[in-house]
XYZ file of C-alpha atoms in Angstrom:
128
model
C 16.826 -2.608 -90.500
C 15.653 -4.903 -93.586
C 14.447 -3.750 -96.688
C 10.856 -4.289 -98.404
C 12.657 -5.965 -100.839
C 14.441 -7.970 -98.660
C 11.440 -8.275 -96.181
C 8.476 -9.607 -99.388
C 11.670 -12.206 -100.511
C 12.150 -13.840 -96.945
C 8.183 -13.667 -96.509
C 7.799 -15.672 -99.684
C 10.469 -18.348 -98.746
C 8.778 -18.931 -95.582
C 5.536 -19.111 -96.945
C 6.933 -21.604 -99.390
C 8.731 -24.275 -97.181
C 5.264 -24.096 -94.711
C 3.216 -24.614 -97.563
C 5.040 -27.014 -99.478
C 7.704 -30.281 -98.169
C 9.802 -30.067 -101.624
C 12.638 -28.308 -102.259
C 12.554 -24.865 -102.543
C 15.039 -22.641 -104.198
C 16.434 -18.975 -104.668
C 18.130 -19.504 -107.554
C 16.849 -21.671 -110.991
C 18.467 -25.394 -110.291
C 20.570 -27.428 -113.006
C 18.675 -29.940 -114.753
C 19.129 -33.005 -112.732
C 16.778 -31.105 -109.594
C 14.148 -33.580 -108.336
C 10.219 -32.507 -109.178
C 8.371 -30.689 -108.124
C 9.992 -28.125 -106.622
C 9.287 -24.533 -105.940
C 11.670 -21.531 -107.459
C 11.690 -17.925 -105.669
C 12.330 -15.887 -108.772
C 11.977 -12.516 -109.624
C 11.723 -9.107 -107.615
C 9.996 -5.726 -108.942
C 10.477 -2.752 -106.489
C 8.453 0.770 -107.466
C 9.360 3.115 -103.987
C 7.070 5.394 -102.766
C 8.566 8.814 -102.004
C 7.876 9.822 -98.402
C 9.199 12.265 -96.125
C 10.105 10.227 -93.190
C 9.933 6.274 -94.341
C 10.172 3.670 -96.866
C 7.530 2.507 -98.679
C 7.437 0.479 -101.619
C 5.546 -2.026 -103.411
C 7.060 -4.874 -104.457
C 6.407 -8.029 -106.956
C 7.387 -10.863 -106.088
C 7.666 -13.781 -108.629
C 6.930 -17.637 -107.909
C 7.678 -20.477 -110.079
C 6.195 -24.094 -109.234
C 7.431 -26.666 -111.091
C 6.739 -30.392 -111.865
C 7.446 -33.139 -114.563
C 3.955 -34.583 -114.541
C 1.698 -33.346 -117.175
C -0.861 -35.715 -114.980
C -0.528 -33.903 -112.045
C -1.005 -30.143 -113.399
C -4.033 -30.403 -110.713
C -1.124 -30.645 -107.625
C 0.339 -28.015 -109.250
C -3.239 -25.725 -108.989
C -3.859 -27.390 -105.677
C -0.294 -26.262 -104.498
C -0.142 -22.539 -105.920
C -4.180 -22.042 -104.297
C -2.795 -23.154 -101.023
C 0.102 -20.922 -101.099
C -2.086 -18.233 -102.116
C -4.240 -18.606 -99.037
C -1.113 -18.690 -96.428
C 0.103 -15.446 -97.801
C -2.958 -13.166 -97.536
C -2.602 -14.854 -93.753
C 0.468 -12.639 -92.896
C -0.427 -9.351 -91.863
C 3.131 -8.623 -90.752
C 6.711 -9.981 -91.810
C 9.959 -8.869 -90.223
C 8.446 -5.863 -88.224
C 7.269 -4.466 -91.006
C 3.324 -3.982 -92.539
C 3.017 -6.026 -95.851
C -0.408 -6.334 -97.572
C -0.826 -8.376 -100.445
C -2.313 -6.145 -102.545
C -2.957 -8.098 -105.724
C -2.422 -11.599 -107.320
C -2.384 -13.584 -110.400
C -1.274 -16.281 -111.871
C -0.748 -18.935 -115.258
C -0.228 -22.003 -115.462
C 2.302 -22.397 -118.936
C 3.438 -26.048 -120.563
C 7.672 -25.758 -120.713
C 9.958 -27.545 -123.335
C 12.815 -26.527 -121.983
C 13.952 -29.970 -120.563
C 13.670 -33.352 -122.083
C 10.399 -33.678 -120.165
C 8.210 -31.617 -121.009
C 7.106 -29.447 -117.482
C 4.141 -28.019 -115.956
C 5.063 -24.476 -115.078
C 3.060 -21.967 -112.656
C 3.895 -18.428 -112.491
C 2.335 -16.324 -109.405
C 2.575 -13.300 -109.038
C 1.925 -11.125 -105.776
C 2.227 -7.588 -105.637
C 2.499 -6.238 -101.910
C 2.236 -2.670 -100.927
C 5.874 -2.715 -97.972
C 5.462 0.287 -94.870
């Protein structure tokens, strides 16, 4: 059986591959990467105690990067498309996965020589 955490990770990565025709990473790539890209990032989990079934609230953080400040709208539109697509998923990997809440923020990122647009989407799922 796949863990709730792995089910959420695979659902988030597969959704990114479905909605985006650029690169999708499960690690933060190096400086020579082509933009835009999506990074399936940090994950947080709280198990829910039950006698016989494993339940969990799992929060997945997804990062959207672009190296052109004029492309803020394209990142915002991509995040919206991602959010709409992930809400349509009810079953994944033989588990029920329900979206409990989503929030995102748009950041400026000066960690490279070129300023980046950095969208951060956090989705909390109830997995059983």
